[in-house]
Coordinates of C-alpha atoms in Angstrom, one line a residue:
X488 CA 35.3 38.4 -45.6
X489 CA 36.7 35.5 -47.5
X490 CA 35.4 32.0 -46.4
X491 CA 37.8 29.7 -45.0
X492 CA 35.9 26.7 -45.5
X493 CA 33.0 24.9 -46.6
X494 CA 29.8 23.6 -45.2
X495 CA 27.2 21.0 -45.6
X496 CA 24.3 21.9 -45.3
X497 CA 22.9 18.2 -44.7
X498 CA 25.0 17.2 -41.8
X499 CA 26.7 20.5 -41.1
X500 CA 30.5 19.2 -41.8
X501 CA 33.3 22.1 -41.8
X502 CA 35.6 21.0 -45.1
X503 CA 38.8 22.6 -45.9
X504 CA 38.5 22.5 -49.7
X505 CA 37.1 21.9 -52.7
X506 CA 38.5 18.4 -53.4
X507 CA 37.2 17.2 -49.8
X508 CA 33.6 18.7 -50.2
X509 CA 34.1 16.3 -53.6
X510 CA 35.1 13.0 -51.7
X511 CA 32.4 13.9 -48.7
X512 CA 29.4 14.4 -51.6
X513 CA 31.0 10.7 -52.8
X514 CA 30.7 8.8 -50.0
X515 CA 27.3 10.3 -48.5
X516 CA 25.4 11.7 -51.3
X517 CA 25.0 15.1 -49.7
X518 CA 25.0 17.9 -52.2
X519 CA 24.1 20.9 -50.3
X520 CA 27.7 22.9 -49.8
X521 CA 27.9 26.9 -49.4
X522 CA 30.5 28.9 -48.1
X523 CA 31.9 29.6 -44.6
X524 CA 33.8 31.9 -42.6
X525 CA 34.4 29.2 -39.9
X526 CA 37.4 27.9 -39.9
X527 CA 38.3 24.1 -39.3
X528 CA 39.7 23.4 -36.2
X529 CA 43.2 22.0 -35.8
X530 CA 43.6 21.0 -32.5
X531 CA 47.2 18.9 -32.6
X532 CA 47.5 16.5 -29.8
X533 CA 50.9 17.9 -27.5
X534 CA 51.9 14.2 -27.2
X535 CA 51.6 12.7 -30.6
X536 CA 50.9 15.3 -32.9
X537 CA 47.4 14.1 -33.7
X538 CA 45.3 16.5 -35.7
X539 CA 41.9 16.5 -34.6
X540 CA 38.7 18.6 -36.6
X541 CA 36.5 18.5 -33.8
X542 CA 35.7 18.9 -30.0
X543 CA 34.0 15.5 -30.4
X544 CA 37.3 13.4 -32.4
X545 CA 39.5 15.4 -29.6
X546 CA 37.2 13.9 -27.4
X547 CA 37.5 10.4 -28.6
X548 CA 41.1 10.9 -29.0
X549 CA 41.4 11.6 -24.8
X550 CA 39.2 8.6 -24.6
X551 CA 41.4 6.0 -26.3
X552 CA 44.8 7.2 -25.7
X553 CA 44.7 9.4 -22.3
X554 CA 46.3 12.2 -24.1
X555 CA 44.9 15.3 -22.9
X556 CA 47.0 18.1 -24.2
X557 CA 46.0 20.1 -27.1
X558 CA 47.0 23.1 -29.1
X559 CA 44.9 25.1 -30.9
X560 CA 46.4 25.7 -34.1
X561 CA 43.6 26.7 -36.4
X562 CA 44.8 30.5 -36.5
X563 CA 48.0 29.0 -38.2
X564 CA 46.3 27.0 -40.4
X565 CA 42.9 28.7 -41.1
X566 CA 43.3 30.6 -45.0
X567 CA 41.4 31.4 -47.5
X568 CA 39.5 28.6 -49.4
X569 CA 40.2 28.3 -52.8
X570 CA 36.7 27.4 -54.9
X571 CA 38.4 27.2 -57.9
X572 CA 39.6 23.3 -58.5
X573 CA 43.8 22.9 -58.7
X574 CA 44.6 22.3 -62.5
X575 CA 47.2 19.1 -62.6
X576 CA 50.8 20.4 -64.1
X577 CA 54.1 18.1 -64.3
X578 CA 56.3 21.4 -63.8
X579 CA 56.0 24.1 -61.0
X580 CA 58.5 26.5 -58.8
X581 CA 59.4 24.7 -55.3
X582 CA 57.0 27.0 -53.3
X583 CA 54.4 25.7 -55.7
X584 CA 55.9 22.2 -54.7
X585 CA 55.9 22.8 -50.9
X586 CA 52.4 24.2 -51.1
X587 CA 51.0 21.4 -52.4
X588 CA 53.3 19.0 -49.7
X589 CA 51.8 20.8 -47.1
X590 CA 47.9 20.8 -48.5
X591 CA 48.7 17.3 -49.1
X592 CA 50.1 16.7 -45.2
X593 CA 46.7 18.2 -43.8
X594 CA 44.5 16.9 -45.9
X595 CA 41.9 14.7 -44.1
X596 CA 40.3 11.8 -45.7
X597 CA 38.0 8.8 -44.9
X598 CA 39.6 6.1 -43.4
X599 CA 39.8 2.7 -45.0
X600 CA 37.9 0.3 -43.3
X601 CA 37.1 -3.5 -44.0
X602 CA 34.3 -3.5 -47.4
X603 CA 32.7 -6.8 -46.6
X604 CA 32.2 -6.1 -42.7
X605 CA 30.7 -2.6 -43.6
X606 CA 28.2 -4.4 -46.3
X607 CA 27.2 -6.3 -43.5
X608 CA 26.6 -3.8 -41.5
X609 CA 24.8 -1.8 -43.5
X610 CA 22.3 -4.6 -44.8
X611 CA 21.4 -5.2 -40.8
X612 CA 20.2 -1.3 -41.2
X613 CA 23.1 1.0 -39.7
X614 CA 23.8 3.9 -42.2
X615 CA 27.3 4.3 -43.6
X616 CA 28.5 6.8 -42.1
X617 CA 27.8 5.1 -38.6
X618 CA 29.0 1.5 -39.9
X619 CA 32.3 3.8 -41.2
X620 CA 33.0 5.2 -38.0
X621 CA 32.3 2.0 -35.7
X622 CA 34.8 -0.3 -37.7
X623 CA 37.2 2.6 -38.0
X624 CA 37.1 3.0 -34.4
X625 CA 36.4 -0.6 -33.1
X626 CA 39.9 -1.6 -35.1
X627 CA 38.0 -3.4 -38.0
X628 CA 38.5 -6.5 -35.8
X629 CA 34.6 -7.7 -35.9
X630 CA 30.9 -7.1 -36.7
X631 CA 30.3 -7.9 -32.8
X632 CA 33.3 -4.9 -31.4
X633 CA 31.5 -2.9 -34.4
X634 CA 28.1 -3.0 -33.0
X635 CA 29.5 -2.7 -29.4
X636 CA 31.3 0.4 -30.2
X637 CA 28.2 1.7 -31.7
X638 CA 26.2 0.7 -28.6
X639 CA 28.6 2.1 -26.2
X640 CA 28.8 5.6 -28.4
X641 CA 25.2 5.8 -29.7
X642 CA 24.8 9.1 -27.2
X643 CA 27.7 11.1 -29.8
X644 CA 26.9 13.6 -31.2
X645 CA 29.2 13.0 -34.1
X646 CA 28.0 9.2 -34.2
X647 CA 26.7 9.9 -37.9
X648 CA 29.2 12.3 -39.3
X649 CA 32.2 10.5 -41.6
X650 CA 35.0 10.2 -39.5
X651 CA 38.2 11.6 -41.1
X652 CA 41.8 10.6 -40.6
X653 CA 44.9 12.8 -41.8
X654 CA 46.4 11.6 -45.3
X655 CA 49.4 9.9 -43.6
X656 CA 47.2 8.1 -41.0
X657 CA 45.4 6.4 -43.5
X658 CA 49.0 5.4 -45.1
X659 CA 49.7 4.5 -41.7
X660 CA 46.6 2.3 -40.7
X661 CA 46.4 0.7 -44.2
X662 CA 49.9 -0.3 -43.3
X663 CA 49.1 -2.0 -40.0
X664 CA 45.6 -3.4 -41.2
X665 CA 44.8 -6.6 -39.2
X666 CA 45.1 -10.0 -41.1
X667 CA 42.9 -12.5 -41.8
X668 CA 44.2 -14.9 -38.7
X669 CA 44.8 -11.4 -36.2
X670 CA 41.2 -10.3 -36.8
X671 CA 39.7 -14.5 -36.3
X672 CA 42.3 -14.2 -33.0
X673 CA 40.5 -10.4 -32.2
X674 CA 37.3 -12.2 -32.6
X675 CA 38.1 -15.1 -30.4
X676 CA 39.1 -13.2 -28.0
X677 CA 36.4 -10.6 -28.0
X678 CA 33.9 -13.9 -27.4
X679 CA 35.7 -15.6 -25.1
X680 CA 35.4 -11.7 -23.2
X681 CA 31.8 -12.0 -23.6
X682 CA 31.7 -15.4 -22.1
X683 CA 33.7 -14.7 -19.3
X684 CA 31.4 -11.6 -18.3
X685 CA 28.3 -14.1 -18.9
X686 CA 29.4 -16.8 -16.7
X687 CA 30.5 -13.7 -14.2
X688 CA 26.5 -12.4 -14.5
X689 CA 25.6 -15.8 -14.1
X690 CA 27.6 -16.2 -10.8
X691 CA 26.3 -12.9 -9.6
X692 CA 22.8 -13.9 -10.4
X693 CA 23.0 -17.4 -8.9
X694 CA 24.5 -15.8 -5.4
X695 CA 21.7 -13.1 -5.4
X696 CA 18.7 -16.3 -5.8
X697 CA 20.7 -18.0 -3.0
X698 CA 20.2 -14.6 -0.8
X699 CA 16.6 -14.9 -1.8
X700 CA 16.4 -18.7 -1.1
X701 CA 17.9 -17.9 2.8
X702 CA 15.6 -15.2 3.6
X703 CA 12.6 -16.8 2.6
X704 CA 13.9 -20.1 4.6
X705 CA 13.8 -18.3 7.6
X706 CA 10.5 -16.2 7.1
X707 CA 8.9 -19.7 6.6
X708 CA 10.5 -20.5 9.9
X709 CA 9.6 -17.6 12.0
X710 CA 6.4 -18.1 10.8
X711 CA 5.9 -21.4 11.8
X712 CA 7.3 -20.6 14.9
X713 CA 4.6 -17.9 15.5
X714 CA 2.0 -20.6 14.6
X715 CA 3.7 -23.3 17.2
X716 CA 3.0 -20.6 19.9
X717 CA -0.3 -19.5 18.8
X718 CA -1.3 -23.5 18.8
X719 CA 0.0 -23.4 22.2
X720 CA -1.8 -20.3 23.4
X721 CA -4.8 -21.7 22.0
X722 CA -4.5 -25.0 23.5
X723 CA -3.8 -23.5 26.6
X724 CA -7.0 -21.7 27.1
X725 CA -8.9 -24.0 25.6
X726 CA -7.8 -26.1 28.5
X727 CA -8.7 -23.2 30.9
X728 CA -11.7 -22.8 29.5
X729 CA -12.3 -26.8 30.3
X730 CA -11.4 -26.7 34.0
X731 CA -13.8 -23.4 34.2
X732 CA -16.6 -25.3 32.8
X733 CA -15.8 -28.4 35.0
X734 CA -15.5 -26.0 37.8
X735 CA -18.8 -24.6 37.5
X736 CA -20.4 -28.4 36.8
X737 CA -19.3 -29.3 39.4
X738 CA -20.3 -26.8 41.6
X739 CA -24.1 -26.9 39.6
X740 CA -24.0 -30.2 40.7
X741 CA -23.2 -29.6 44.7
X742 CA -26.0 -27.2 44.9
X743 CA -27.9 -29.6 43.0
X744 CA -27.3 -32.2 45.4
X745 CA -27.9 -29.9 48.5
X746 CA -31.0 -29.4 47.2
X747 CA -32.1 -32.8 46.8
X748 CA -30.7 -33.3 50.1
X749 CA -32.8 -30.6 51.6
X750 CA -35.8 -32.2 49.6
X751 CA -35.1 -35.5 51.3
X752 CA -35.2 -33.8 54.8
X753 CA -38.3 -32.1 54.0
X754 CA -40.2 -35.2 53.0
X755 CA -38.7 -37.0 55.6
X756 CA -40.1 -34.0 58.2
X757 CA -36.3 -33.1 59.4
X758 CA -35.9 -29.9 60.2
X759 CA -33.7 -28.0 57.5
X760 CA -29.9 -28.7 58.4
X761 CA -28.2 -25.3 59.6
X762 CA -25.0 -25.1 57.6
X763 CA -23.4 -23.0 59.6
X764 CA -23.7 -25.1 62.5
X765 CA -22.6 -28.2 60.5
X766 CA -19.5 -26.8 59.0
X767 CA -17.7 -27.0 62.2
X768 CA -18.2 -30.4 63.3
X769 CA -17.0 -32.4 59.9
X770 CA -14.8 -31.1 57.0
X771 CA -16.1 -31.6 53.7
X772 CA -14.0 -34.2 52.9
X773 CA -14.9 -36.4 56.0
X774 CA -18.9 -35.6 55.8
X775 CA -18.9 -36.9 52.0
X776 CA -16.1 -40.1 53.2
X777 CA -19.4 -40.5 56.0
X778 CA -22.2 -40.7 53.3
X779 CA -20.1 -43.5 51.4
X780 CA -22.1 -46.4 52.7
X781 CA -25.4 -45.0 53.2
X782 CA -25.5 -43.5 49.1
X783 CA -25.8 -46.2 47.4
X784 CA -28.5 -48.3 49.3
X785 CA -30.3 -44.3 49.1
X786 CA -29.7 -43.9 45.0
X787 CA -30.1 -47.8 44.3
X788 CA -33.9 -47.7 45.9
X789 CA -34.5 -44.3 43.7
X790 CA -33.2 -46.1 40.6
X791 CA -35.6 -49.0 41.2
X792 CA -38.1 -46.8 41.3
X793 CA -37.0 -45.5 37.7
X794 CA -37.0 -48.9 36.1
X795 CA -39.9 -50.1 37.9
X796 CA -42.1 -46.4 36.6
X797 CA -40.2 -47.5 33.0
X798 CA -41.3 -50.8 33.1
X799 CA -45.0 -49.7 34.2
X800 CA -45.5 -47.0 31.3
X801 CA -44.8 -49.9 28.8
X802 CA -45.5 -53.0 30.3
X803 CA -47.4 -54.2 26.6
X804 CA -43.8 -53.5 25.5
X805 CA -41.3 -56.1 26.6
X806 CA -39.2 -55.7 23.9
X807 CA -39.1 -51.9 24.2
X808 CA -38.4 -52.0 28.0
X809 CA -35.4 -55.0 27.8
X810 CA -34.1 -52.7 25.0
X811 CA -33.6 -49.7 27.1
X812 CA -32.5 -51.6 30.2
X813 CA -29.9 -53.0 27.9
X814 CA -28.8 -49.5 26.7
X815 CA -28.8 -47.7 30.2
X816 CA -26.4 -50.6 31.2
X817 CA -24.3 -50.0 28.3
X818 CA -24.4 -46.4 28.9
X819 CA -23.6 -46.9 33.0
X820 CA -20.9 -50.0 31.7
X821 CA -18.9 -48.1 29.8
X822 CA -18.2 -45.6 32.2
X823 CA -17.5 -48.4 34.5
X824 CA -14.6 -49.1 32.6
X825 CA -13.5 -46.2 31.2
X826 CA -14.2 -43.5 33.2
X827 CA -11.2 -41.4 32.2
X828 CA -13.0 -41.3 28.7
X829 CA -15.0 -38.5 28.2
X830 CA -17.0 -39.9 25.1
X831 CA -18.3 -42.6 27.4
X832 CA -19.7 -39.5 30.1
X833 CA -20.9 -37.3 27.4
X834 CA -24.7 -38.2 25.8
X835 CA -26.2 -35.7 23.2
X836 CA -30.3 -35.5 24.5
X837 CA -31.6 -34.9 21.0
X838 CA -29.3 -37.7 19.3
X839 CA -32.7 -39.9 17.5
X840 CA -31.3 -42.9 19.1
X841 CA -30.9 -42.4 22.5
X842 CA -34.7 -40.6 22.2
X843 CA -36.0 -43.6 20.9
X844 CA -33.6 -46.1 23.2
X845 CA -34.1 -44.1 26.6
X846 CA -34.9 -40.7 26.2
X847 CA -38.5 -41.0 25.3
X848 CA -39.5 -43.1 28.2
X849 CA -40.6 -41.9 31.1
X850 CA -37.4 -42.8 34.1
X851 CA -35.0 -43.7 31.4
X852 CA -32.6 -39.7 32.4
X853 CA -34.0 -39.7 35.7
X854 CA -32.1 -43.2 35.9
X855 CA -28.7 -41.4 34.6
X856 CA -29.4 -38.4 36.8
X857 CA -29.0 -40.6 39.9
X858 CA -25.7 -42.3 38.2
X859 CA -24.1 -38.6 38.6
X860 CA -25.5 -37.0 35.0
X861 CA -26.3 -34.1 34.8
X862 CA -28.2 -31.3 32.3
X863 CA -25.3 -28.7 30.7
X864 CA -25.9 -26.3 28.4
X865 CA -29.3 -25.7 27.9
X866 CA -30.1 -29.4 28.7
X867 CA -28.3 -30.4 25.6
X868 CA -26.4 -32.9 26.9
X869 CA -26.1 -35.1 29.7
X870 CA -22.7 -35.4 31.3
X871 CA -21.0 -36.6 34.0
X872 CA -17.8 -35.3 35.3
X873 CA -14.6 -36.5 36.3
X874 CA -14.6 -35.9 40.0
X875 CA -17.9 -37.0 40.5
X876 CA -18.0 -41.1 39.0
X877 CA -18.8 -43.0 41.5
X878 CA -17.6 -46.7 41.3
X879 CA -20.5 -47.6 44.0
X880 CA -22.7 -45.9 42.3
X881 CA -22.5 -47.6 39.1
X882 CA -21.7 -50.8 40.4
X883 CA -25.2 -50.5 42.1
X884 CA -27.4 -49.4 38.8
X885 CA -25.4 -52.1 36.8
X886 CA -27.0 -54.3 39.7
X887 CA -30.3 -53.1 39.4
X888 CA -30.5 -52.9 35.8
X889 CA -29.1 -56.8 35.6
X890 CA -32.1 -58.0 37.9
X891 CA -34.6 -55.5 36.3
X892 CA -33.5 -57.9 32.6
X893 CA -33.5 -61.0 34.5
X894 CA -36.2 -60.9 36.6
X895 CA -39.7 -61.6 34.7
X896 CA -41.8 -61.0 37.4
X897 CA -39.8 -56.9 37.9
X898 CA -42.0 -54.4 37.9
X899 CA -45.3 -56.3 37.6
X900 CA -46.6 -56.5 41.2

């Protein structure tokens, strides 16, 4: 079977004829041509009569003009390829004449496309036959539509064949080639394009930080919310915790005193009070409102005997003994007039001062025991609650430890 066209074997181009196998080995330097018994396609657009070679330039075709109608004329068109090249001769017969009209009418060439702009291109790296078919296609308005339309169409599988144009289309786009002011207006307006879509991003960009910027504004919040109420919580039992501990000092201290009390009956030879019997004649209330104004003449003749043992198991110390008369009477002063502060009815045991001021010497906590401290946790400190300062009380040792200083002859006899 004859061929009906010609192939190259480089890029596997279908060519009509011998003088457009020529022109393609021109303008890509491919050399390798045989003979084939494909024909070229000649699908002619139903709306403007565009010829296209390809499934890929109909394609492209659909793509920039919407026209979606072909006819498949290749049949018609397909004949025998001639390898022999046409001789040039001024005369002829008119069906010579027509022949060559019509060869000439369907003849496909390169289009024309802008020299300088495909230099450029092709010294940035693209290869000519891409550069060709992005300015054809991009209008040869720019370098930047060039290289957008190659972007955009890098996935073709034509994007580095030579596009061809019919004969009269190249008349025809040569005719309506851009000038020098249309393609700096093209190029204007492509950037301007570009600037608008940039400042669009932009705007996009800056309402998806503000998003960003809200939520973490109210994480931060919630979170500090949930650390407000934990504080609270916290604060809460920690102030639970405080009346539980009070609770249970204070009830140490009632059996404490019931036991002194019962130690005071026993040296006293009293019989041991019955409880039980003495609930019912007093509340509470009024039994500790009847002790009032015998406790203090009771406590103040135990603290003299503190002072006076103090005084006695230093008496070759004066200065030692006025020294930790002077600091009880802070101690006991301070709570005088501040009891609400509970710096002033809290004393650390092991603290080296208060050992070497009071602790050390015999009487010196015994004489804060009767002032209402007491031994908590794991006789660490001395403290004395709240509930139980007693005005009289302390008004009382801050008597006795005033005469104890002032009184030079206290504790010697």
């Amino acid at each position: 079977m004859a061929g009906l066209s010609l192939r190259c074997g480089d890029c596997g181009a279908l060519l009509k004829s011998v003088e457009e196998a020529q022109e393609h080995a021109e303008l890509t330097s491919h050399a390798n041509f045989s003979e084939s018994t494909e024909a070229v396609l000649n699908l002619v657009c139903s709306t403007c009569s565009k010829p296209c070679r390809s499934k890929t330039e109909m394609d492209l075709h659909t793509k920039r003009t919407g026209h979606a109608e072909f006819a498949d004329k290749t049949s018609e068109t397909a004949k025998p390829i001639d390898l022999e090249k046409p001789a040039k001769a001024d005369g002829g017969t008119e069906e010579s004449a027509a022949g060559a009209e019509s060869s000439q009418s369907e003849e496909m060439v390169v289009p024309e496309v802008d020299q300088k702009m495909l230099e450029e291109l092709e010294s940035m790296g693209f290869p000519i036959a891409r550069a060709t078919r992005a300015l054809h296609y991009s209008g040869n308005s720019s370098i930047e539509a060039a290289i957008n339309w190659v972007a955009e169409h890098e996935d073709d599988a034509d994007i580095d064949q030579m596009p061809l144009v019919p004969m009269n289309a190249k008349s025809e786009d040569s005719k309506i080639a851009l000038t020098p002011e249309e393609m700096k207006m093209k190029a204007q307006e492509l950037r301007e394009r570009a600037r608008k879509k940039k400042e669009e991003e932009e705007r996009r960009m800056e309402r998806e930080r503000e998003k960003e910027r809200i939520r973490i504004g109210k994480e931060l919040l919630e979170a500090k919310r949930i650390e407000e109420e934990n504080e609270r919580k916290r604060i809460l039992m920690l102030r639970k915790a405080e009346k539980e501990e009070e609770k249970r000092a204070r009830e140490k201290i009632r059996q404490r005193l019931e036991e002194d009390k019962a130690e005071r009956r026993r040296k006293l030879g009293l019989p041991p009070e019955n409880p039980e019997a003495a609930k019912p004649a007093t509340p509470p209330v009024e039994e500790k409102k009847s002790f009032l104004p015998v406790k203090p003449v009771t406590k103040a003749e135990h603290m003299r005997d503190c002072l006076r043992s103090l005084k006695q198991h230093n008496k070759d110390e004066d200065a030692k003994v006025k020294r930790a008369f002077q600091t009880l009477l802070t101690y006991v002063g301070n709570v005088a007039r501040n009891p609400d502060e509970e710096k002033f009815r809290k004393i650390r045991l092991n603290n080296p001062s208060f050992q070497d001021r009071v602790g050390s010497l015999q009487g010196g906590i015994q004489f804060l025991e009767i002032c209402g401290f007491e031994k908590l946790e794991g006789d660490e400190f001395l403290f004395l609650p709240r509930d139980k300062v007693d005005m009289a009380v302390l008004n009382s040792a801050g008597s006795e430890l005033n005469s104890a200083i002032n009184n030079p002859f206290f504790g010697v006899l």
